[in-house]
mmCIF file of C-alpha atoms (C1' of nucleotides) in Angstrom:
data_model
loop_
_atom_site.group_PDB
_atom_site.id
_atom_site.type_symbol
_atom_site.label_atom_id
_atom_site.label_comp_id
_atom_site.label_asym_id
_atom_site.label_seq_id
_atom_site.Cartn_x
_atom_site.Cartn_y
_atom_site.Cartn_z
ATOM 1 C CA MET P 27 45.224 -76.934 163.850
ATOM 2 C CA ASN P 28 44.455 -76.678 160.183
ATOM 3 C CA SER P 29 41.530 -78.168 158.384
ATOM 4 C CA LEU P 30 43.487 -81.269 157.533
ATOM 5 C CA ALA P 31 44.326 -82.121 161.097
ATOM 6 C CA ASN P 32 41.099 -83.541 162.385
ATOM 7 C CA ILE P 33 39.225 -85.375 159.753
ATOM 8 C CA SER P 34 37.531 -88.708 159.401
ATOM 9 C CA GLU P 35 34.434 -88.043 161.375
ATOM 10 C CA PRO P 36 34.049 -89.831 164.691
ATOM 11 C CA SER P 37 30.388 -90.675 164.251
ATOM 12 C CA ALA P 38 27.837 -90.593 161.457
ATOM 13 C CA PRO P 39 28.825 -93.680 159.501
ATOM 14 C CA ALA P 40 25.470 -93.546 157.871
ATOM 15 C CA SER P 41 23.930 -95.936 155.463
ATOM 16 C CA GLY P 42 26.008 -96.505 152.383
ATOM 17 C CA CYS P 43 29.334 -95.362 153.528
ATOM 18 C CA CYS P 44 31.236 -92.727 155.430
ATOM 19 C CA ALA P 45 31.593 -89.241 154.087
ATOM 20 C CA PRO P 46 34.611 -88.968 151.808
ATOM 21 C CA ASP P 47 36.517 -86.326 153.735
ATOM 22 C CA VAL P 48 39.483 -84.250 152.696
ATOM 23 C CA LEU P 49 42.077 -86.652 154.019
ATOM 24 C CA SER P 50 40.544 -89.615 152.277
ATOM 25 C CA ARG P 51 40.375 -87.612 149.095
ATOM 26 C CA GLY P 52 44.029 -86.684 149.292
ATOM 27 C CA LEU P 53 45.014 -90.220 150.092
ATOM 28 C CA PHE P 54 42.967 -91.552 147.243
ATOM 29 C CA ALA P 55 44.577 -89.126 144.850
ATOM 30 C CA LEU P 56 47.919 -90.360 146.061
ATOM 31 C CA ALA P 57 47.013 -94.030 145.909
ATOM 32 C CA HIS P 58 47.810 -94.642 142.268
ATOM 33 C CA PRO P 59 51.278 -95.270 140.842
ATOM 34 C CA ALA P 60 50.655 -93.064 137.839
ATOM 35 C CA ARG P 61 49.629 -90.143 139.989
ATOM 36 C CA ILE P 62 52.588 -90.636 142.280
ATOM 37 C CA GLU P 63 54.788 -90.588 139.233
ATOM 38 C CA ILE P 64 53.089 -87.438 137.994
ATOM 39 C CA LEU P 65 53.589 -85.768 141.340
ATOM 40 C CA ARG P 66 57.237 -86.680 141.428
ATOM 41 C CA TYR P 67 57.732 -85.409 137.927
ATOM 42 C CA LEU P 68 55.896 -82.192 138.617
ATOM 43 C CA SER P 69 57.933 -81.640 141.726
ATOM 44 C CA GLY P 70 61.102 -81.700 139.683
ATOM 45 C CA VAL P 71 60.116 -78.908 137.359
ATOM 46 C CA ASP P 72 58.716 -75.464 137.980
ATOM 47 C CA TYR P 73 55.722 -76.296 135.902
ATOM 48 C CA CYS P 74 54.841 -78.215 132.801
ATOM 49 C CA CYS P 75 51.977 -78.880 130.454
ATOM 50 C CA CYS P 76 49.862 -81.983 130.023
ATOM 51 C CA LYS P 77 51.808 -83.049 126.977
ATOM 52 C CA ASP P 78 55.010 -83.234 128.967
ATOM 53 C CA VAL P 79 53.411 -85.663 131.361
ATOM 54 C CA VAL P 80 51.992 -87.671 128.499
ATOM 55 C CA CYS P 81 55.473 -88.041 127.034
ATOM 56 C CA ARG P 82 56.803 -89.046 130.428
ATOM 57 C CA LEU P 83 54.273 -91.690 131.281
ATOM 58 C CA GLN P 84 53.128 -94.120 128.677
ATOM 59 C CA LEU P 85 49.493 -93.249 128.892
ATOM 60 C CA ALA P 86 46.981 -91.717 126.556
ATOM 61 C CA GLN P 87 46.522 -87.976 126.738
ATOM 62 C CA SER P 88 42.971 -88.317 127.981
ATOM 63 C CA THR P 89 44.082 -90.648 130.730
ATOM 64 C CA VAL P 90 46.776 -88.261 131.882
ATOM 65 C CA SER P 91 44.286 -85.434 131.806
ATOM 66 C CA GLN P 92 42.017 -87.414 134.060
ATOM 67 C CA HIS P 93 44.805 -88.163 136.522
ATOM 68 C CA LEU P 94 45.745 -84.504 136.572
ATOM 69 C CA LYS P 95 42.151 -83.611 137.246
ATOM 70 C CA ILE P 96 42.039 -85.941 140.214
ATOM 71 C CA LEU P 97 45.221 -84.440 141.618
ATOM 72 C CA LEU P 98 43.780 -81.013 140.938
ATOM 73 C CA GLU P 99 40.504 -81.704 142.709
ATOM 74 C CA ALA P 100 42.387 -83.153 145.650
ATOM 75 C CA GLY P 101 44.221 -79.846 145.828
ATOM 76 C CA LEU P 102 47.654 -81.361 145.406
ATOM 77 C CA VAL P 103 48.288 -79.673 142.076
ATOM 78 C CA ARG P 104 47.549 -76.233 140.741
ATOM 79 C CA MET P 105 46.745 -75.314 137.176
ATOM 80 C CA SER P 106 46.519 -72.129 135.181
ATOM 81 C CA PRO P 107 45.739 -71.911 131.484
ATOM 82 C CA GLN P 108 48.698 -70.632 129.533
ATOM 83 C CA GLY P 109 47.833 -70.030 125.943
ATOM 84 C CA GLN P 110 46.832 -73.310 124.435
ATOM 85 C CA ARG P 111 48.775 -75.156 127.084
ATOM 86 C CA SER P 112 48.083 -75.594 130.746
ATOM 87 C CA ARG P 113 50.575 -74.829 133.433
ATOM 88 C CA TYR P 114 50.510 -77.605 135.974
ATOM 89 C CA ALA P 115 52.519 -77.350 139.136
ATOM 90 C CA VAL P 116 52.519 -79.095 142.470
ATOM 91 C CA ASP P 117 51.011 -77.240 145.386
ATOM 92 C CA ARG P 118 53.889 -77.656 147.779
ATOM 93 C CA GLU P 119 51.990 -76.307 150.733
ATOM 94 C CA ALA P 120 49.172 -78.754 150.142
ATOM 95 C CA LEU P 121 51.675 -81.583 149.951
ATOM 96 C CA LEU P 122 53.169 -80.520 153.249
ATOM 97 C CA ALA P 123 49.727 -80.260 154.787
ATOM 98 C CA LEU P 124 48.783 -83.704 153.570
ATOM 99 C CA SER P 125 52.090 -85.067 154.759
ATOM 100 C CA GLY P 126 51.420 -83.623 158.174
ATOM 101 C CA ALA P 127 47.901 -84.980 158.289
ATOM 102 C CA VAL P 128 48.884 -88.473 157.198
ATOM 103 C CA GLY P 129 51.916 -88.505 159.433
ATOM 104 C CA GLY P 130 49.852 -87.296 162.336
ATOM 105 C CA LEU P 131 47.248 -89.963 161.804
ATOM 106 C CA LEU P 132 49.685 -92.812 161.309
ATOM 107 C CA ASN P 133 52.035 -91.805 164.072
ATOM 108 C CA ALA P 134 49.147 -91.383 166.466
ATOM 109 C CA CYS P 135 47.846 -94.820 165.557
ATOM 110 C CA ALA P 136 51.308 -96.273 165.890
ATOM 111 C CA ALA P 137 51.917 -94.561 169.207
ATOM 112 C CA ARG P 138 48.974 -96.270 170.876
ATOM 113 C CA ALA P 139 46.819 -93.491 172.225
ATOM 114 C CA ASP P 140 46.030 -94.291 175.848
ATOM 115 C CA GLU P 141 42.331 -94.447 175.171
ATOM 116 C CA ASN P 142 40.536 -94.395 171.906
ATOM 117 C CA GLY P 143 39.038 -90.968 172.436
ATOM 118 C CA ARG P 144 42.291 -89.196 171.750
ATOM 119 C CA GLU P 145 42.083 -87.034 168.683
ATOM 120 C CA ILE P 146 45.337 -86.935 166.854
ATOM 121 C CA MET O 5 66.344 -97.355 154.349
ATOM 122 C CA ASN O 6 63.591 -99.887 154.706
ATOM 123 C CA SER O 7 61.684 -101.537 151.947
ATOM 124 C CA LEU O 8 58.978 -98.936 152.059
ATOM 125 C CA ALA O 9 61.297 -96.031 151.504
ATOM 126 C CA ASN O 10 61.941 -96.245 147.812
ATOM 127 C CA ILE O 11 58.926 -97.455 145.995
ATOM 128 C CA SER O 12 56.872 -96.340 143.032
ATOM 129 C CA GLU O 13 59.056 -97.510 140.239
ATOM 130 C CA PRO O 14 60.942 -94.888 138.241
ATOM 131 C CA SER O 15 60.249 -96.432 134.867
ATOM 132 C CA ALA O 16 58.177 -99.286 133.463
ATOM 133 C CA PRO O 17 54.780 -97.689 133.110
ATOM 134 C CA ALA O 18 53.724 -100.573 130.954
ATOM 135 C CA SER O 19 50.531 -101.084 129.076
ATOM 136 C CA GLY O 20 47.407 -100.937 131.150
ATOM 137 C CA CYS O 21 48.740 -99.320 134.195
ATOM 138 C CA CYS O 22 51.659 -99.056 136.517
ATOM 139 C CA ALA O 23 52.457 -101.884 138.855
ATOM 140 C CA PRO O 24 50.516 -101.485 142.089
ATOM 141 C CA ASP O 25 53.483 -101.239 144.405
ATOM 142 C CA VAL O 26 53.602 -101.478 148.167
ATOM 143 C CA LEU O 27 53.220 -97.776 148.746
ATOM 144 C CA SER O 28 50.175 -97.510 146.542
ATOM 145 C CA ARG O 29 48.685 -100.495 148.275
ATOM 146 C CA GLY O 30 49.203 -98.959 151.676
ATOM 147 C CA LEU O 31 47.812 -95.644 150.542
ATOM 148 C CA PHE O 32 44.802 -97.298 149.029
ATOM 149 C CA ALA O 33 44.125 -99.192 152.233
ATOM 150 C CA LEU O 34 44.270 -95.885 154.039
ATOM 151 C CA ALA O 35 42.118 -94.025 151.534
ATOM 152 C CA HIS O 36 38.741 -94.956 152.941
ATOM 153 C CA PRO O 37 37.029 -93.311 155.890
ATOM 154 C CA ALA O 38 35.837 -96.609 157.298
ATOM 155 C CA ARG O 39 39.327 -98.087 157.238
ATOM 156 C CA ILE O 40 40.779 -94.969 158.811
ATOM 157 C CA GLU O 41 38.192 -95.279 161.523
ATOM 158 C CA ILE O 42 39.027 -98.940 161.989
ATOM 159 C CA LEU O 43 42.707 -98.118 162.270
ATOM 160 C CA ARG O 44 42.064 -95.432 164.825
ATOM 161 C CA TYR O 45 39.866 -97.735 166.820
ATOM 162 C CA LEU O 46 42.350 -100.565 166.683
ATOM 163 C CA SER O 47 45.121 -98.263 167.751
ATOM 164 C CA GLY O 48 43.247 -97.465 170.938
ATOM 165 C CA VAL O 49 42.966 -101.031 172.119
ATOM 166 C CA ASP O 50 45.477 -103.793 172.466
ATOM 167 C CA TYR O 51 43.445 -105.945 170.155
ATOM 168 C CA CYS O 52 39.869 -106.694 169.349
ATOM 169 C CA CYS O 53 37.700 -108.990 167.344
ATOM 170 C CA CYS O 54 35.709 -108.319 164.216
ATOM 171 C CA LYS O 55 32.499 -108.012 166.177
ATOM 172 C CA ASP O 56 33.886 -105.122 168.170
ATOM 173 C CA VAL O 57 34.562 -103.223 164.983
ATOM 174 C CA VAL O 58 31.137 -104.081 163.653
ATOM 175 C CA CYS O 59 29.554 -102.599 166.756
ATOM 176 C CA ARG O 60 31.710 -99.513 166.439
ATOM 177 C CA LEU O 61 31.055 -98.742 162.810
ATOM 178 C CA GLN O 62 27.569 -99.057 161.440
ATOM 179 C CA LEU O 63 28.429 -101.566 158.778
ATOM 180 C CA ALA O 64 27.501 -105.143 158.109
ATOM 181 C CA GLN O 65 29.795 -107.811 159.450
ATOM 182 C CA SER O 66 30.772 -108.929 155.989
ATOM 183 C CA THR O 67 31.679 -105.394 155.039
ATOM 184 C CA VAL O 68 33.851 -104.946 158.090
ATOM 185 C CA SER O 69 35.501 -108.256 157.397
ATOM 186 C CA GLN O 70 36.342 -107.050 153.910
ATOM 187 C CA HIS O 71 37.834 -103.813 155.194
ATOM 188 C CA LEU O 72 39.870 -105.727 157.724
ATOM 189 C CA LYS O 73 41.102 -107.997 154.977
ATOM 190 C CA ILE O 74 42.250 -105.026 152.943
ATOM 191 C CA LEU O 75 44.080 -103.574 155.903
ATOM 192 C CA LEU O 76 45.529 -106.996 156.560
ATOM 193 C CA GLU O 77 46.779 -107.482 153.026
ATOM 194 C CA ALA O 78 48.276 -104.021 153.070
ATOM 195 C CA GLY O 79 50.209 -105.105 156.117
ATOM 196 C CA LEU O 80 48.831 -102.393 158.350
ATOM 197 C CA VAL O 81 47.015 -104.804 160.618
ATOM 198 C CA ARG O 82 47.885 -108.188 162.049
ATOM 199 C CA MET O 83 45.522 -111.001 162.821
ATOM 200 C CA SER O 84 45.674 -114.225 164.761
ATOM 201 C CA PRO O 85 42.821 -116.639 165.273
ATOM 202 C CA GLN O 86 41.764 -116.784 168.883
ATOM 203 C CA GLY O 87 39.176 -119.415 169.515
ATOM 204 C CA GLN O 88 36.134 -118.525 167.490
ATOM 205 C CA ARG O 89 37.186 -114.922 167.445
ATOM 206 C CA SER O 90 40.003 -113.215 165.666
ATOM 207 C CA ARG O 91 42.523 -111.030 167.326
ATOM 208 C CA TYR O 92 43.045 -107.956 165.209
ATOM 209 C CA ALA O 93 45.695 -105.422 166.088
ATOM 210 C CA VAL O 94 47.443 -102.632 164.301
ATOM 211 C CA ASP O 95 50.975 -103.271 163.128
ATOM 212 C CA ARG O 96 52.555 -100.200 164.626
ATOM 213 C CA GLU O 97 55.848 -100.714 162.882
ATOM 214 C CA ALA O 98 54.122 -100.936 159.537
ATOM 215 C CA LEU O 99 52.238 -97.760 160.297
ATOM 216 C CA LEU O 100 55.472 -95.997 161.116
ATOM 217 C CA ALA O 101 57.072 -97.337 157.970
ATOM 218 C CA LEU O 102 54.168 -96.173 155.849
ATOM 219 C CA SER O 103 54.201 -92.829 157.592
ATOM 220 C CA GLY O 104 57.865 -92.492 156.787
ATOM 221 C CA ALA O 105 57.382 -93.509 153.185
ATOM 222 C CA VAL O 106 54.476 -91.168 152.596
ATOM 223 C CA GLY O 107 56.137 -88.345 154.450
ATOM 224 C CA GLY O 108 59.324 -88.893 152.534
ATOM 225 C CA LEU O 109 57.527 -88.853 149.221
ATOM 226 C CA LEU O 110 55.401 -85.817 149.977
ATOM 227 C CA ASN O 111 58.127 -83.817 151.623
ATOM 228 C CA ALA O 112 60.493 -84.571 148.774
ATOM 229 C CA CYS O 113 57.896 -83.459 146.269
ATOM 230 C CA ALA O 114 57.176 -80.373 148.323
ATOM 231 C CA ALA O 115 60.844 -79.560 148.710
ATOM 232 C CA ARG O 116 61.425 -79.298 145.006
ATOM 233 C CA ALA O 117 64.181 -81.753 144.195
ATOM 234 C CA ASP O 118 66.769 -80.001 142.013
ATOM 235 C CA GLU O 119 66.178 -82.306 139.098
ATOM 236 C CA ASN O 120 63.552 -84.930 138.626
ATOM 237 C CA GLY O 121 65.977 -87.825 138.876
ATOM 238 C CA ARG O 122 66.316 -87.505 142.587
ATOM 239 C CA GLU O 123 64.993 -90.516 144.407
ATOM 240 C CA ILE O 124 63.407 -89.529 147.649
ATOM 241 C "C1'" DA R 26 25.054 -133.860 169.854
ATOM 242 C "C1'" DT R 27 22.956 -129.508 169.558
ATOM 243 C "C1'" DC R 28 22.691 -124.644 169.733
ATOM 244 C "C1'" DG R 29 24.530 -120.018 169.582
ATOM 245 C "C1'" DT R 30 28.300 -116.991 168.420
ATOM 246 C "C1'" DT R 31 31.832 -115.401 165.548
ATOM 247 C "C1'" DA R 32 34.005 -114.681 161.335
ATOM 248 C "C1'" DA R 33 35.293 -115.677 156.561
ATOM 249 C "C1'" DT R 34 33.648 -116.298 152.104
ATOM 250 C "C1'" DC R 35 30.359 -116.350 148.117
ATOM 251 C "C1'" DG R 36 27.240 -114.145 145.092
ATOM 252 C "C1'" DT R 37 25.070 -110.075 143.745
ATOM 253 C "C1'" DC R 38 24.283 -105.367 142.702
ATOM 254 C "C1'" DG R 39 25.136 -100.506 141.898
ATOM 255 C "C1'" DA R 40 28.662 -97.079 141.706
ATOM 256 C "C1'" DT R 41 33.075 -95.793 140.587
ATOM 257 C "C1'" DA R 42 37.940 -96.163 138.641
ATOM 258 C "C1'" DT R 43 40.750 -96.611 134.845
ATOM 259 C "C1'" DA R 44 41.824 -96.905 130.389
ATOM 260 C "C1'" DC R 45 41.118 -95.569 125.548
ATOM 261 C "C1'" DG R 46 39.605 -93.165 121.108
ATOM 262 C "C1'" DA R 47 36.984 -89.470 119.252
ATOM 263 C "C1'" DT R 48 35.362 -84.975 119.346
ATOM 264 C "C1'" DG R 49 35.406 -80.086 120.065
ATOM 265 C "C1'" DA R 50 37.281 -75.780 121.869
ATOM 266 C "C1'" DA R 51 41.049 -72.556 122.306
ATOM 267 C "C1'" DC R 52 44.952 -70.733 120.622
ATOM 268 C "C1'" DA R 53 49.459 -69.870 117.794
ATOM 269 C "C1'" DA R 54 51.417 -69.691 113.433
ATOM 270 C "C1'" DG R 55 51.319 -69.481 108.589
ATOM 271 C "C1'" DC L 22 41.103 -68.084 107.086
ATOM 272 C "C1'" DT L 23 43.308 -72.308 107.461
ATOM 273 C "C1'" DT L 24 46.232 -75.487 109.744
ATOM 274 C "C1'" DG L 25 48.384 -77.645 113.523
ATOM 275 C "C1'" DT L 26 48.887 -78.159 118.486
ATOM 276 C "C1'" DT L 27 47.247 -78.736 122.966
ATOM 277 C "C1'" DC L 28 43.942 -80.023 126.152
ATOM 278 C "C1'" DA L 29 39.390 -80.955 128.278
ATOM 279 C "C1'" DT L 30 35.483 -83.532 127.814
ATOM 280 C "C1'" DC L 31 32.337 -87.214 126.125
ATOM 281 C "C1'" DG L 32 31.258 -91.826 125.392
ATOM 282 C "C1'" DT L 33 32.442 -96.454 126.136
ATOM 283 C "C1'" DA L 34 34.314 -100.794 127.824
ATOM 284 C "C1'" DT L 35 36.257 -103.328 131.503
ATOM 285 C "C1'" DA L 36 37.641 -104.013 136.144
ATOM 286 C "C1'" DT L 37 37.334 -103.125 140.754
ATOM 287 C "C1'" DC L 38 35.189 -101.177 144.931
ATOM 288 C "C1'" DG L 39 31.882 -101.104 148.510
ATOM 289 C "C1'" DA L 40 27.893 -102.599 150.346
ATOM 290 C "C1'" DC L 41 24.762 -106.207 151.611
ATOM 291 C "C1'" DG L 42 22.491 -110.849 152.674
ATOM 292 C "C1'" DA L 43 23.186 -115.674 152.837
ATOM 293 C "C1'" DT L 44 25.965 -119.447 153.617
ATOM 294 C "C1'" DT L 45 29.570 -122.157 155.715
ATOM 295 C "C1'" DA L 46 33.119 -123.285 158.980
ATOM 296 C "C1'" DA L 47 35.025 -123.182 163.488
ATOM 297 C "C1'" DC L 48 34.487 -123.033 168.087
ATOM 298 C "C1'" DG L 49 32.415 -122.712 172.970
ATOM 299 C "C1'" DA L 50 28.819 -123.884 175.871
ATOM 300 C "C1'" DT L 51 25.023 -126.528 177.356
#
DNA sequence: ATCGTTAATCGTCGATATACGATGAACAAG
DNA sequence: CTTGTTCATCGTATATCGACGATTAACGAT
């Protein structure tokens, strides 16, 4: 279906590691309490600036900026400079896409595909 | 609903970091291509031993054992010693629970809760 | 008892994550 | 122009991850 549907390559687990695909990237971005909290906060407002998040979480501004960058690079959050501030907002479509991809993967694994070859 | 439904604490972002809750742990376990591959493989068989996974992925036995341990500690996989082997199998209920938790979180964030206070 | 297989663990090493303070750039306001 | 605010980035320190080889334990088979 979409690009998020069939990830995590079937072969090519080369030397060091497997390729960090889009799904893994999204999951990694989600796999930190602070970033989950940021996402939940962002989802409750139309947009906000970095400072708002800093006031919300008890983290240094640079740390929050880093977390926002990770969410940004994972495509879960959008940003547009707004004067000296930055407008951060969740990308609701991306969240839905990730939700679908993760749900598809987990439900397929839980549903016991008849043989392993089944792509989700 | 279940214990996985409402995680990621609303407050208490203490000093160093936020508490690594169950959801974050599950997401982290999922956020690696090799572990995704292991999950998908496990889901296609009733059970298997570590060696089977080693043959499937191109990773050292110790590395696979580590990944299995992470999946185990995240509760996504079950294990029971079977002679000199180990029977590994996906915990399909846990996968469904995690799927529900992640889906709930992401869909709630995508759906724009009226105010931030809304728990998913 | 010995050997081979399997798997868990230990120790190590490089890469990365996560946190922070400090710095610098961009901009608004005076 | 100067000042204050906001934010991204840099540099750094610490912790953890992810990979591996080596070792050890448990077990089956001979």
